[in-house]
XYZ file of C-alpha atoms in Angstrom:
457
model
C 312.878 188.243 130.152
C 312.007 184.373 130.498
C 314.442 182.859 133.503
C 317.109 181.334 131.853
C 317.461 178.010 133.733
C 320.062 175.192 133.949
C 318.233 171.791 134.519
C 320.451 168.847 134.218
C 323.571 169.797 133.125
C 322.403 172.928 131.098
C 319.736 175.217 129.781
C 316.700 173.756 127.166
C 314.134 175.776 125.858
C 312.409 176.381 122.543
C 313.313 178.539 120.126
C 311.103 182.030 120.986
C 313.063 181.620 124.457
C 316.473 180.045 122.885
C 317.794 183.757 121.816
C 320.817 184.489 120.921
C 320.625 187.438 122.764
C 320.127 184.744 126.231
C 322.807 182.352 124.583
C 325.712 185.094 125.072
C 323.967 186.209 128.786
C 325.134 182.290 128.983
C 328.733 182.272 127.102
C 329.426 185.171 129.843
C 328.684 183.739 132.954
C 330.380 180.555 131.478
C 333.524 183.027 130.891
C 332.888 184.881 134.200
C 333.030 181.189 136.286
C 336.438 180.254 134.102
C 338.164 183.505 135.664
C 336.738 183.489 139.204
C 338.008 179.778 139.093
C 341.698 180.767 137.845
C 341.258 178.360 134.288
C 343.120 179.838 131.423
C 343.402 176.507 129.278
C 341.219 176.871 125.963
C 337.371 176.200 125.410
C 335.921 174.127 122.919
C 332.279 174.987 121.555
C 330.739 172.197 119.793
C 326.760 171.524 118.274
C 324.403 169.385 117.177
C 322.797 169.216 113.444
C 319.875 172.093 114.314
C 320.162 174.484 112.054
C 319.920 177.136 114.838
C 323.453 175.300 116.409
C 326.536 176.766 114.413
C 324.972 180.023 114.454
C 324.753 180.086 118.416
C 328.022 178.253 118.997
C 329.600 181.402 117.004
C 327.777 183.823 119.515
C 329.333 181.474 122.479
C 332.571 181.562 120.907
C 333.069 185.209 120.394
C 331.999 185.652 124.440
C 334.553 183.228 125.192
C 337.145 184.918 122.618
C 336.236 188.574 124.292
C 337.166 187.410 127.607
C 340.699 186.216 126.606
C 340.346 182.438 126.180
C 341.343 180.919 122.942
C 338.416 179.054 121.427
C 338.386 175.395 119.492
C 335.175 175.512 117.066
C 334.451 172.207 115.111
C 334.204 172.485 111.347
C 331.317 170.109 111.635
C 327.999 168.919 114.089
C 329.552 166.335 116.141
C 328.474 163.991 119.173
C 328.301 165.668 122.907
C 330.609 162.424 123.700
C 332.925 163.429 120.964
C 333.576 167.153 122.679
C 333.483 165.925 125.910
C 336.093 163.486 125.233
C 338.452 166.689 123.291
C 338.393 168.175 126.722
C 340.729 165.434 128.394
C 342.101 164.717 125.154
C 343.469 168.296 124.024
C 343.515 169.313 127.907
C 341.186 172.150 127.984
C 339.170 174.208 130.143
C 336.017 173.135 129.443
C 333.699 172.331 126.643
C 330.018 174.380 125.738
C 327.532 172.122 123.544
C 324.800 173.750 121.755
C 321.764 170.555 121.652
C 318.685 169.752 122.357
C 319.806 166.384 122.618
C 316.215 164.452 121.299
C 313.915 166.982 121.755
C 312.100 168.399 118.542
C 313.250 171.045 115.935
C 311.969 174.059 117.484
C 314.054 173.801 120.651
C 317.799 174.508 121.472
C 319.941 174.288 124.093
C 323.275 174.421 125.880
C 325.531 172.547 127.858
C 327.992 172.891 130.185
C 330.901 170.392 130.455
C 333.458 170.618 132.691
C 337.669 170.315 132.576
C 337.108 166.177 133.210
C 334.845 165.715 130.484
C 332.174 164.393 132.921
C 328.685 166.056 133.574
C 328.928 168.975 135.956
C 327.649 168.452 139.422
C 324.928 170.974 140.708
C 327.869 172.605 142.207
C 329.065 174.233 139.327
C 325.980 174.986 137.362
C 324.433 177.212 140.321
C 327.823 179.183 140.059
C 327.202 179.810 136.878
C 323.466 181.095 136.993
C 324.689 183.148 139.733
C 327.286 184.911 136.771
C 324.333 185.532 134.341
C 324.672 189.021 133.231
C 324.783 191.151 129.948
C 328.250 190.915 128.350
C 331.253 192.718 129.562
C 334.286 192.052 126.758
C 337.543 193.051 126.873
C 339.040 195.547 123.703
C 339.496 193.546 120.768
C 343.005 193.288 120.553
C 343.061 191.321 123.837
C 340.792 189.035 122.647
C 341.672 185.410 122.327
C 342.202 183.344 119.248
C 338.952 181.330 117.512
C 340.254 178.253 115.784
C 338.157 175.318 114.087
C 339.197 172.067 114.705
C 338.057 168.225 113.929
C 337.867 166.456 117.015
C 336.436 163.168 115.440
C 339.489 160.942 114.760
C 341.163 161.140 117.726
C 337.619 160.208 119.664
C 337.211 157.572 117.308
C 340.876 156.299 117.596
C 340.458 156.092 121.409
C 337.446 154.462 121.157
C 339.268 151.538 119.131
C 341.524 151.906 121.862
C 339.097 151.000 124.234
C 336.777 148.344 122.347
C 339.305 146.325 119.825
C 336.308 144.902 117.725
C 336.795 143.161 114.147
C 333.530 143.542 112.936
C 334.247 142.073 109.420
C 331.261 139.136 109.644
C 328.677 141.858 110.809
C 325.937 143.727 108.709
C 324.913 146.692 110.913
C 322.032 148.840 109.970
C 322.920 152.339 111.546
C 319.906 155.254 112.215
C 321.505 158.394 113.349
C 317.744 160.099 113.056
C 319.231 162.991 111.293
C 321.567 163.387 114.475
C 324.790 164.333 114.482
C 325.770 160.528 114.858
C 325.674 160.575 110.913
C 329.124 160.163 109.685
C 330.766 159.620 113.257
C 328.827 156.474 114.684
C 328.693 154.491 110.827
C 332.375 155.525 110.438
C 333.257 154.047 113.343
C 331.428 150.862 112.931
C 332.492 150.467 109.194
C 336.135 151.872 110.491
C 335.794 148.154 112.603
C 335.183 145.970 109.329
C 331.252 146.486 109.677
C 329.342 146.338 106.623
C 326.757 149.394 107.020
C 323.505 149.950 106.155
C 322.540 153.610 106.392
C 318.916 154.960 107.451
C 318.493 158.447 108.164
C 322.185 159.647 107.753
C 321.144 162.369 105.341
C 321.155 166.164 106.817
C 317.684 167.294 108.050
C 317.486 169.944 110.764
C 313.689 168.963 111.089
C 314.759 165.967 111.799
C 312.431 164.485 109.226
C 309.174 166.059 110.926
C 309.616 164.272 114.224
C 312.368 164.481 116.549
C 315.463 162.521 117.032
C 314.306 160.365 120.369
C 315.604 156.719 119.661
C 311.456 155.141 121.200
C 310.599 152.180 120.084
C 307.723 153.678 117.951
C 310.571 155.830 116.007
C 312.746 153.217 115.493
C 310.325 150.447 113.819
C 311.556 151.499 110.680
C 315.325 150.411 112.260
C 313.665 147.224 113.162
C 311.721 146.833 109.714
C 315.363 147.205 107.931
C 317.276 144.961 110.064
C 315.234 141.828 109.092
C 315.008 143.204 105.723
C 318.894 143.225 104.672
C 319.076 139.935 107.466
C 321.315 142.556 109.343
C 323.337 141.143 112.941
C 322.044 144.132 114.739
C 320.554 147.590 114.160
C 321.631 150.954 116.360
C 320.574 153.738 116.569
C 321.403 157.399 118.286
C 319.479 160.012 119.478
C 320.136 163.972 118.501
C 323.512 164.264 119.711
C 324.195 160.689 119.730
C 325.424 160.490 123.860
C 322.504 157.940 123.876
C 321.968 154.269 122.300
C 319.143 152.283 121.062
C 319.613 148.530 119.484
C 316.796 146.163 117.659
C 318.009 142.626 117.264
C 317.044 140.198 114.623
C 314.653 138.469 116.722
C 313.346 140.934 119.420
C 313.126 143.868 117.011
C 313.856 146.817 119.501
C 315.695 145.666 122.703
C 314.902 147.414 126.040
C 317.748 149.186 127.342
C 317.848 147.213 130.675
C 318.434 144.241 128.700
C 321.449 145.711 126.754
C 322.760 147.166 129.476
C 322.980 143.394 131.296
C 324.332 141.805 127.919
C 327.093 144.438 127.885
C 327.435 143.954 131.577
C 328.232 140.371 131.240
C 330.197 140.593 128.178
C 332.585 142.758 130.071
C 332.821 140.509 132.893
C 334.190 137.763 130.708
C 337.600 139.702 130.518
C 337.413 141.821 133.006
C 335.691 142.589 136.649
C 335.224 145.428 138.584
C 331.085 146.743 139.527
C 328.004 148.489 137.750
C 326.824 151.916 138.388
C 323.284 151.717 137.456
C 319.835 154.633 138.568
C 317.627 153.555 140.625
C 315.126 153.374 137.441
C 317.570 150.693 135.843
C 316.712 147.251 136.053
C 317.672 144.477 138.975
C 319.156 142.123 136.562
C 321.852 144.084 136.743
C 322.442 143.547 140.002
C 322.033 139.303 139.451
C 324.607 139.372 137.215
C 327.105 141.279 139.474
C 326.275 139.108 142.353
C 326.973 136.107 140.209
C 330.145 137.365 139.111
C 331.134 138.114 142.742
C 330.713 142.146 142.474
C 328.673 144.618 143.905
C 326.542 147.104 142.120
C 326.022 150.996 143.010
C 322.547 152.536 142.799
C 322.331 156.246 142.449
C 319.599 159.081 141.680
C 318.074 159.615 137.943
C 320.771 161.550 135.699
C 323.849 160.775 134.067
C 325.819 163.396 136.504
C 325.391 160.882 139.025
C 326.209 158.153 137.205
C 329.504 159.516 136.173
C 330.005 160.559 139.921
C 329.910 157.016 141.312
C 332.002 155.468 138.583
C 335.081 158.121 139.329
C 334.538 156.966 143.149
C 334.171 153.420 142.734
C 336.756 152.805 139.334
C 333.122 150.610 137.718
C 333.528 148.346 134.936
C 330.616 150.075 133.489
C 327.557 152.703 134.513
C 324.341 153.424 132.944
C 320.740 154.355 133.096
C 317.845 152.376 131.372
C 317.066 155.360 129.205
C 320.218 154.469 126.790
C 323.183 156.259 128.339
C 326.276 154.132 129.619
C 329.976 154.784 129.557
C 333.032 152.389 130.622
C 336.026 152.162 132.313
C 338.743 153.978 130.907
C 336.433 156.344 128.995
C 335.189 159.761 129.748
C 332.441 159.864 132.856
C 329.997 160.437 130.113
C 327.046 158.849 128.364
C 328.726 157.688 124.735
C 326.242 156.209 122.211
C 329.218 156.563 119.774
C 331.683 154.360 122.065
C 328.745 152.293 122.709
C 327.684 151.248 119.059
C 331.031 149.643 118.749
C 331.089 147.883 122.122
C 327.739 146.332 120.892
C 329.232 145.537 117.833
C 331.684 143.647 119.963
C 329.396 142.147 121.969
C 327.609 141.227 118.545
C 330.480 139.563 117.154
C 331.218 137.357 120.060
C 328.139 136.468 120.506
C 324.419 137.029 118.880
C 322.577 140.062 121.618
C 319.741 137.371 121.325
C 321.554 134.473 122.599
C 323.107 136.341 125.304
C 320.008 137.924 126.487
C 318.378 134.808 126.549
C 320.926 132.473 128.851
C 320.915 135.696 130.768
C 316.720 135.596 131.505
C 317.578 131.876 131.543
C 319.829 131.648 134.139
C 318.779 135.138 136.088
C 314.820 135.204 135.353
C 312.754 137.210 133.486
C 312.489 140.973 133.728
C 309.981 143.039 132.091
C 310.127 146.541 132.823
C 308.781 149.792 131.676
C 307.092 153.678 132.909
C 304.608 155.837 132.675
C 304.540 159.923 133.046
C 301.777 161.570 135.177
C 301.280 165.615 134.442
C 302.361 167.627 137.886
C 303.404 170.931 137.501
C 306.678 171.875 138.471
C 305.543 173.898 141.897
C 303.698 170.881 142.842
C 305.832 168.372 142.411
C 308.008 168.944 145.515
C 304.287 168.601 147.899
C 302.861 165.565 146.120
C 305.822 163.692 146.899
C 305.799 165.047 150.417
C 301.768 163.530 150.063
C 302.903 160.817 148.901
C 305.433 159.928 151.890
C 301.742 159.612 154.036
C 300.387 157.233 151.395
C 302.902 154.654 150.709
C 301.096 151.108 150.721
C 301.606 148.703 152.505
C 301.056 146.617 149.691
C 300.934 146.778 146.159
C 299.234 144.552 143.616
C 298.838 141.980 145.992
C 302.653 141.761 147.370
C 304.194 143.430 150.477
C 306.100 146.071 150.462
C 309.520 144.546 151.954
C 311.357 147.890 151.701
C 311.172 151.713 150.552
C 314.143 153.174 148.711
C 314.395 157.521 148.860
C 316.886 157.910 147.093
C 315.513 159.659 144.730
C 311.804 159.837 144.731
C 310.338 156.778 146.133
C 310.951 152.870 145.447
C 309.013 150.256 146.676
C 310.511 147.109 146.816
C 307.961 144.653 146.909
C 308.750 140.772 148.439
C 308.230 139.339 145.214
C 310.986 140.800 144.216
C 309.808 143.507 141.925
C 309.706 147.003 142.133
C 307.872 150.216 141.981
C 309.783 153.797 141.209
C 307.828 156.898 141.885
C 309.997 159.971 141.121
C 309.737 163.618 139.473
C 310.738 164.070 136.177
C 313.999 166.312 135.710
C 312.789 167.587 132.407
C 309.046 168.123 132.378
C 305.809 169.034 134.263
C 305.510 165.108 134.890
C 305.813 162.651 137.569
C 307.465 159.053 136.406
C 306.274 155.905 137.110
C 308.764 152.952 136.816
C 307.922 149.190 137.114
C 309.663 146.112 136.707
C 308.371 142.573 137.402
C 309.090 139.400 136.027
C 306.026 138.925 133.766
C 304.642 141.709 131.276
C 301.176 141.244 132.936
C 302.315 141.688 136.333
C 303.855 145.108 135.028
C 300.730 146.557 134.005
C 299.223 145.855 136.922
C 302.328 147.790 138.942
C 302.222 150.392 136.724
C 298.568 150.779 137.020
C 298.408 150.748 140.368
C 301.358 153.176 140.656
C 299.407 155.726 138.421
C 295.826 155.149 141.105
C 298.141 156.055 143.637
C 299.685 159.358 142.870
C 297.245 160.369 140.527
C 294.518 162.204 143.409
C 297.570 163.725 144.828
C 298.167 165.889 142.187
């Protein structure tokens, strides 16, 4: 049998691995963790839109059931934000998520979430691959209760809790992808006085032929719309919709970085506090804090860490440039649901355009992108230790003023930008990250980056 292993926060594989037969192995070590820990408090077991999900969220629910614990089972697909949030809101154990998040049709996966709906820390996921075992249920008549549920309002009341938008001058085209952001994310927006446009809100679980990653080569239909219907802003979610993507009228897509700032200093107008931002997320961020008087937190790749540092620090926001961000006073995880209505907020005060233009204005300009280098997973742990004997001393013509390890390696260069060299959590590839203040000077970063640990693989 295939190793069943839990990368970030859970276990992802395709579909001839994905068994249901593995999925319960998982459901009892999840069980066998809840009683060595002393919870007792129900489990919720939500899923995405795969048609694979409900099916294997059953098979996780009946583990759960056999080993006593009462069991909350949506009546729909719904958002990994939406039943991580029904874990603080409805006080529960813990939640289990059946998604493969953006990856294509013919994978599935699961996650574990833990009683403070934030992602769990390594900590906790080794205990439970240490539990995985064939299932050992008690006699049925001990077994708990399975109930379904609908945890969407009460998500989607908090989040006007949180973000108290009147949206009623915006046009919003919404793309859930075929995702389970389909009826949750629009609602919400048109729950806020948004008119919405719809694209891809229709059920697909092949995800129209592709897969449901927010890119910017996916989303130029999003972008096409939005200056079709003259739309304020277009968003978009990825599978399970804990991610974001927005194209503006007059940048089409919008990097992340440069959402994350506009957010950033929309936030700051009302409120202060600092940024949690990965050490692949861009330096503006860090401008705008030190403008503002506050101090920003850099922390390793992954949203675990993220939500780590914001629960020490009590951050205004946190976020990673790859679309994931949460606030204050929200779960400690990535909410593209929450999100769509804070930039619908941030919309309505204010075009995204303008704002990200005084910001590049006033800050300077930021370009920033990566690149992925195949390294096998074995080898990825030696080329980095190669690469530790091979950092430059400069790179594309500017010294290297300082080298971050935090995770991987980053080498600040005296021009100010920046070059990220780290191991990709999720695939048989190395990352290389750039930002600079010129789109030209990227490229040559990026290029540069890729000479470098290319012969060490």
């Amino acid at each position: 049998m295939d190793k069943i292993a839990f990368g970030t926060d859970g276990w992802r594989a395709t579909l001839d691995v994905f068994t249901d037969e593995r999925v319960r192995i998982v459901g009892e070590a999840v069980a066998t963790y809840l009683e060595d820990e002393g919870y007792t408090d129900p489990v919720i077991v939500g899923y995405d839109a795969r048609e694979t999900s409900p099916g294997f969220a059953e098979s996780l629910a009946e583990i759960l059931a056999g080993h006593g614990f009462d069991v909350l089972l949506p009546t729909r697909d719904c958002p990994t934000p939406v039943i991580a949030y029904a874990i603080v809101d409805r006080g529960l154990s813990c939640a289990l998520m059946v998604t493969a998040s953006h990856n294509p049709p013919e994978y599935n996966g699961v996650k574990f979430i833990p009683e403070d709906g934030a992602p769990a820390l390594p900590e906790r996921t080794e205990k439970i691959v240490e539990n995985l075992a064939e299932p050992d249920l008690l006699p049925e008549d001990e077994w708990g209760d399975i109930e379904e549920v609908d945890p969407i309002p009460n998500h989607a009341d908090h989040a006007h809790e949180l973000v108290d938008a009147d949206l009623s001058d915006l046009t919003i085209v919404y793309d859930a992808l075929y995702g389970s952001g389909q009826g949750v994310t629009d609602a919400l927006l048109e729950s806020a006085g948004a008119e919405v446009i719809r694209r891809r809100c229709e059920k697909d679980p092949t995800f129209g032929g592709g897969e449901p990653e927010p890119s910017p080569s996916n989303l130029q239909p999003l972008a096409d719309a939005v200056e079709e219907h003259d739309a304020d802003l277009g968003i978009a979610n990825d599978g399970d919709a804990d991610r974001i993507a927005i194209c503006t009228p007059d940048r089409g897509y919008l990097d992340e970085n440069l959402f994350f700032a506009a957010v950033y200093d929309y936030l700051l107008e009302s409120d202060s506090g600092p940024a949690v931002r990965s050490v692949s997320t861009t330096f503006l961020i860090d401008r705008i804090a030190e403008a503002n008087g506050e101090e920003v937190v850099e922390v390793p790749v992954g949203f675990k860490w993220v939500g780590k540092a914001m629960g020490e620090t009590d951050a205004l926001i946190g976020g990673e440039e790859s679309g994931g961000f949460s606030i204050r006073g929200h779960i400690r995880e990535k909410d593209g649901v929450l999100m769509a209505l804070l930039a619908g907020a941030v919309t309505a005060a204010e075009p995204l355009d303008d704002r990200v233009d005084k910001l590049l204005k006033e800050h300077g300009e930021i370009h920033a992108s990566k690149r992925s280098v195949a390294c096998p997973d074995d080898q990825k742990e030696r080329v980095l230790s190669d690469l530790e004997a091979h950092i430059p001393e400069s790179v594309a013509g500017s010294a290297v003023a300082n080298t971050v390890t935090l995770d991987g390696f980053k080498l600040l260069l005296e021009d100010g930008s920046w070059l990220l060299i780290r191991p990709s959590g999720t695939e048989p590839k190395l990352r290389v990250y750039g930002e600079a203040g010129s789109e030209d000077r990227l490229e040559t970063l990026l290029d540069e980056g890729v000479d470098l640990v290319e012969p060490l693989v």
